[in-house]
PDB file of C-alpha atoms in Angstrom:
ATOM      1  CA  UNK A   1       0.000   0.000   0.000  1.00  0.00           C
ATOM      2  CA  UNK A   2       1.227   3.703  -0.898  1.00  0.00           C
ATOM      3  CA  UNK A   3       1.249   6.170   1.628  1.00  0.00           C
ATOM      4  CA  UNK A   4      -1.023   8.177  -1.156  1.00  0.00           C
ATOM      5  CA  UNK A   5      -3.960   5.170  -0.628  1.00  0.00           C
ATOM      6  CA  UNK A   6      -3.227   4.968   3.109  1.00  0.00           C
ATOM      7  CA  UNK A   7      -3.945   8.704   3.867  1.00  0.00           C
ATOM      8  CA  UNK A   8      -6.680   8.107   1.504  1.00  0.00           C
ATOM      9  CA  UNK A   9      -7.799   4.859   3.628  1.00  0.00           C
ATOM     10  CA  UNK A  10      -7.439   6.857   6.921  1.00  0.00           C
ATOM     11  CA  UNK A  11      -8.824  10.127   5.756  1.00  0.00           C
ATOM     12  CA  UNK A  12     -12.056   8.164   4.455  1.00  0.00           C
ATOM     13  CA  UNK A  13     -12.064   6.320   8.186  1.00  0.00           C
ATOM     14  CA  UNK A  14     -12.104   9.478  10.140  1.00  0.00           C
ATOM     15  CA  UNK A  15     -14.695  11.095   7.761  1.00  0.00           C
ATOM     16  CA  UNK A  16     -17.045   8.239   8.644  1.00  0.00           C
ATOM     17  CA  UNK A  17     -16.455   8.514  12.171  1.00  0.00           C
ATOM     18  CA  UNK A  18     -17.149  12.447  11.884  1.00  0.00           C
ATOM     19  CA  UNK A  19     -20.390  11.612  10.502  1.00  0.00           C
ATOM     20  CA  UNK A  20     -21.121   8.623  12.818  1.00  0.00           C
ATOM     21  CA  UNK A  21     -20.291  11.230  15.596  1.00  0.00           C
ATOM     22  CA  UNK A  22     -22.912  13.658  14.055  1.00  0.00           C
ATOM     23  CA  UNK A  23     -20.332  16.396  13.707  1.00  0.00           C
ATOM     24  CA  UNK A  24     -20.184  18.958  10.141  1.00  0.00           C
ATOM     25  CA  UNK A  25     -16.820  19.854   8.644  1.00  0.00           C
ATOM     26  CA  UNK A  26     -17.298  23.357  10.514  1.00  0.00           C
ATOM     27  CA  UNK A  27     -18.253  22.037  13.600  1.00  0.00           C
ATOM     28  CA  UNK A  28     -15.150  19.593  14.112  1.00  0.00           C
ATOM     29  CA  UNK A  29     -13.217  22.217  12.618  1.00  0.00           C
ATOM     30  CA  UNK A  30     -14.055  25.119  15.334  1.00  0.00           C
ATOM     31  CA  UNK A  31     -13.981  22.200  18.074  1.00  0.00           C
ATOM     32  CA  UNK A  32     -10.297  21.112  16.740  1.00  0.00           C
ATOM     33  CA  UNK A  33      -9.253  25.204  16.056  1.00  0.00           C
ATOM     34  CA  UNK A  34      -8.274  24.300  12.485  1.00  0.00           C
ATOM     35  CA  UNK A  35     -10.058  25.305   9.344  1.00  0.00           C
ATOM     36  CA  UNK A  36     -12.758  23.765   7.683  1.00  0.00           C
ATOM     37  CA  UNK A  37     -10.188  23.318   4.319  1.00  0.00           C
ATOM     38  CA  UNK A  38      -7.434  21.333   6.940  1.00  0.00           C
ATOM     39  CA  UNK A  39     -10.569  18.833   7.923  1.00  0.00           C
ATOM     40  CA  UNK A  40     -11.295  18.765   4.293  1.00  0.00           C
ATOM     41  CA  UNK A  41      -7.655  17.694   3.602  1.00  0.00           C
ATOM     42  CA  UNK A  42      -7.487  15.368   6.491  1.00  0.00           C
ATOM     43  CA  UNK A  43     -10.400  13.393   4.696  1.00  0.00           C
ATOM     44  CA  UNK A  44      -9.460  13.598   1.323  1.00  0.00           C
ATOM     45  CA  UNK A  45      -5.981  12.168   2.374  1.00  0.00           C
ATOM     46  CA  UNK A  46      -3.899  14.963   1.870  1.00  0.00           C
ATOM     47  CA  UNK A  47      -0.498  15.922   3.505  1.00  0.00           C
ATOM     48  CA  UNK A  48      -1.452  18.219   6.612  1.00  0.00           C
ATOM     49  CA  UNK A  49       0.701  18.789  10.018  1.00  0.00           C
ATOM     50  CA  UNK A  50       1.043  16.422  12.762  1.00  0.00           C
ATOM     51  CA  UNK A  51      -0.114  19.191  15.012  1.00  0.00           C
ATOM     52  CA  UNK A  52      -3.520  19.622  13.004  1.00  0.00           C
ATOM     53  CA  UNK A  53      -3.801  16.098  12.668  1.00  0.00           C
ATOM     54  CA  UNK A  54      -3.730  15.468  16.422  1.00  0.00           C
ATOM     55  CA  UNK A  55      -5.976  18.693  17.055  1.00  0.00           C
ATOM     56  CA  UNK A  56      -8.114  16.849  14.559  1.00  0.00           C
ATOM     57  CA  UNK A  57      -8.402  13.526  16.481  1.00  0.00           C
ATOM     58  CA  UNK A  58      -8.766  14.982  20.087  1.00  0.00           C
ATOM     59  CA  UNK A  59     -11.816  17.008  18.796  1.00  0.00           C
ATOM     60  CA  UNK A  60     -13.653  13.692  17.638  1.00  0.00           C
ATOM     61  CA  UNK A  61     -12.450  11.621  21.218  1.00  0.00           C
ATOM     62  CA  UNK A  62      -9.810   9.775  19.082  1.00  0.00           C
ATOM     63  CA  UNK A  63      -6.383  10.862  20.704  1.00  0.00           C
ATOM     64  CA  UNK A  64      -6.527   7.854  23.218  1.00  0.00           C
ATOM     65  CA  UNK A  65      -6.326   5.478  20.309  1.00  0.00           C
ATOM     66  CA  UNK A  66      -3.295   6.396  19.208  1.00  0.00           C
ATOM     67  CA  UNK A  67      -1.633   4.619  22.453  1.00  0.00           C
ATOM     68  CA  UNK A  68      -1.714   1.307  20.249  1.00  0.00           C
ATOM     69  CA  UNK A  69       1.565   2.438  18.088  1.00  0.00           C
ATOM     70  CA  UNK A  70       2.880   4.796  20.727  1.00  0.00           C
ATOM     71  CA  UNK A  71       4.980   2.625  23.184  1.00  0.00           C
ATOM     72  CA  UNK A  72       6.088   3.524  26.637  1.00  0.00           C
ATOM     73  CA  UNK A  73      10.213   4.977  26.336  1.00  0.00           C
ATOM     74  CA  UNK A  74      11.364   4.790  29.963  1.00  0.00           C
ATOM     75  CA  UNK A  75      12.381   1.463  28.894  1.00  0.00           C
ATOM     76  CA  UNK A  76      14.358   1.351  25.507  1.00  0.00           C
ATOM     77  CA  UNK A  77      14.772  -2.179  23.854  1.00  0.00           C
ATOM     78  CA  UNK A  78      18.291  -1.933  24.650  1.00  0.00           C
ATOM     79  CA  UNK A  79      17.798  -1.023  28.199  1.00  0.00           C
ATOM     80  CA  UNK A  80      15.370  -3.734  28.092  1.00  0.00           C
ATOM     81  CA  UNK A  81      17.517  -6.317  26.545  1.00  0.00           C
ATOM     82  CA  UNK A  82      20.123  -5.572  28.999  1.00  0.00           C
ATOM     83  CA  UNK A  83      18.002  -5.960  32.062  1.00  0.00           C
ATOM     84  CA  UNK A  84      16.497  -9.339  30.995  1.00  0.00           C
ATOM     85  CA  UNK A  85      20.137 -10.863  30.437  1.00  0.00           C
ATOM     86  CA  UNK A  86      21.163  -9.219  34.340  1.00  0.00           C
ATOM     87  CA  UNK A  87      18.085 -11.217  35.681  1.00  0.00           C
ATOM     88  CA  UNK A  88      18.901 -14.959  33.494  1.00  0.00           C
ATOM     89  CA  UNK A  89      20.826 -17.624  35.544  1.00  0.00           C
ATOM     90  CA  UNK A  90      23.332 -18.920  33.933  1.00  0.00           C
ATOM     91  CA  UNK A  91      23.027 -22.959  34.115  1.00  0.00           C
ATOM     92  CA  UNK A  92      26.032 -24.807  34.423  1.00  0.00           C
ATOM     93  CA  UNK A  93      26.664 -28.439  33.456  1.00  0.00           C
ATOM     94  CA  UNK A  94      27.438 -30.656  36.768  1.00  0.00           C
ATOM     95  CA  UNK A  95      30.163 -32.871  36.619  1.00  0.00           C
ATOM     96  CA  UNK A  96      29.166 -36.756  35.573  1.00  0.00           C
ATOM     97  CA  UNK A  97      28.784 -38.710  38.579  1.00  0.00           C
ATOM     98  CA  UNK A  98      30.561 -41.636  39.579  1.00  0.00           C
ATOM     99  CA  UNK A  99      28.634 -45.074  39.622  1.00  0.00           C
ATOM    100  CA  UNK A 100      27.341 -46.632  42.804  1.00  0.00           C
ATOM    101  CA  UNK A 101      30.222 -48.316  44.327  1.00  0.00           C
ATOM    102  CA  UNK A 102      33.616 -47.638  45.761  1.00  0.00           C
ATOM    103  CA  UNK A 103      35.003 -44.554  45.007  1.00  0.00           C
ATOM    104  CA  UNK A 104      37.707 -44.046  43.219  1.00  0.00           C
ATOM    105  CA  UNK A 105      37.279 -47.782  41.918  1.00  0.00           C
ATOM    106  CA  UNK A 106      37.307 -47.830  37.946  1.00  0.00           C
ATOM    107  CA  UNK A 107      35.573 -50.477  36.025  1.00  0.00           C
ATOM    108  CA  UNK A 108      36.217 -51.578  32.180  1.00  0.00           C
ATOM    109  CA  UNK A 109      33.631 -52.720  30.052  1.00  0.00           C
ATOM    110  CA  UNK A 110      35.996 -56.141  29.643  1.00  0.00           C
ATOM    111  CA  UNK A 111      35.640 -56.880  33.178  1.00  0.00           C
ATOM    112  CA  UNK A 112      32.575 -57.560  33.634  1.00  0.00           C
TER     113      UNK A 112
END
């Protein structure tokens, strides 16, 4: 997919959920403080600024669902990585034990 038919795709999304909401172009847009031409653009898929386009989603209650692809960075991946191998054990192979019988004794396969 493009990112020509994606903004497309998501501009279409939000339109519908505008309308679902009950909410004009000129209503969202005075609600969002854009213009009525940047919600236009928004829904037709067009290139607008990250700031409109969150002002755009808070004013129809769809900020919150942007914490899906927004992760939490107090903990990088490399800070994270790093703190997972600090907590693994480290297993170590035990010596092979000696049969049942008198220690130290050995025993060859051609004595018994």
């Amino acid at each position: 997919m493009t990112d020509e038919s994606l903004l497309i795709e998501i501009g279409s999304r939000l339109r519908d959920m505008r309308i679902n909401a009950n909410l004009r172009q000129n209503d969202l847009a005075d609600k969002a403080s854009i213009s009525r031409s940047t919600v236009s653009k928004i829904e037709r898929g067009k290139q607008v600024g990250v700031s409109e386009f969150l002002r755009y989603m808070r004013a129809i209650d769809l900020l919150e669902s942007l914490d899906s692809v927004i992760w939490d960075t107090s903990m990088s991946p490399l800070k994270l990585a790093s703190q997972q191998k600090k907590d693994r054990k480290r297993r170590r192979v035990g010596r092979a034990r000696a049969p049942a019988g008198a220690p130290g004794e050995i025993t060859w396969p051609e004595d018994n």
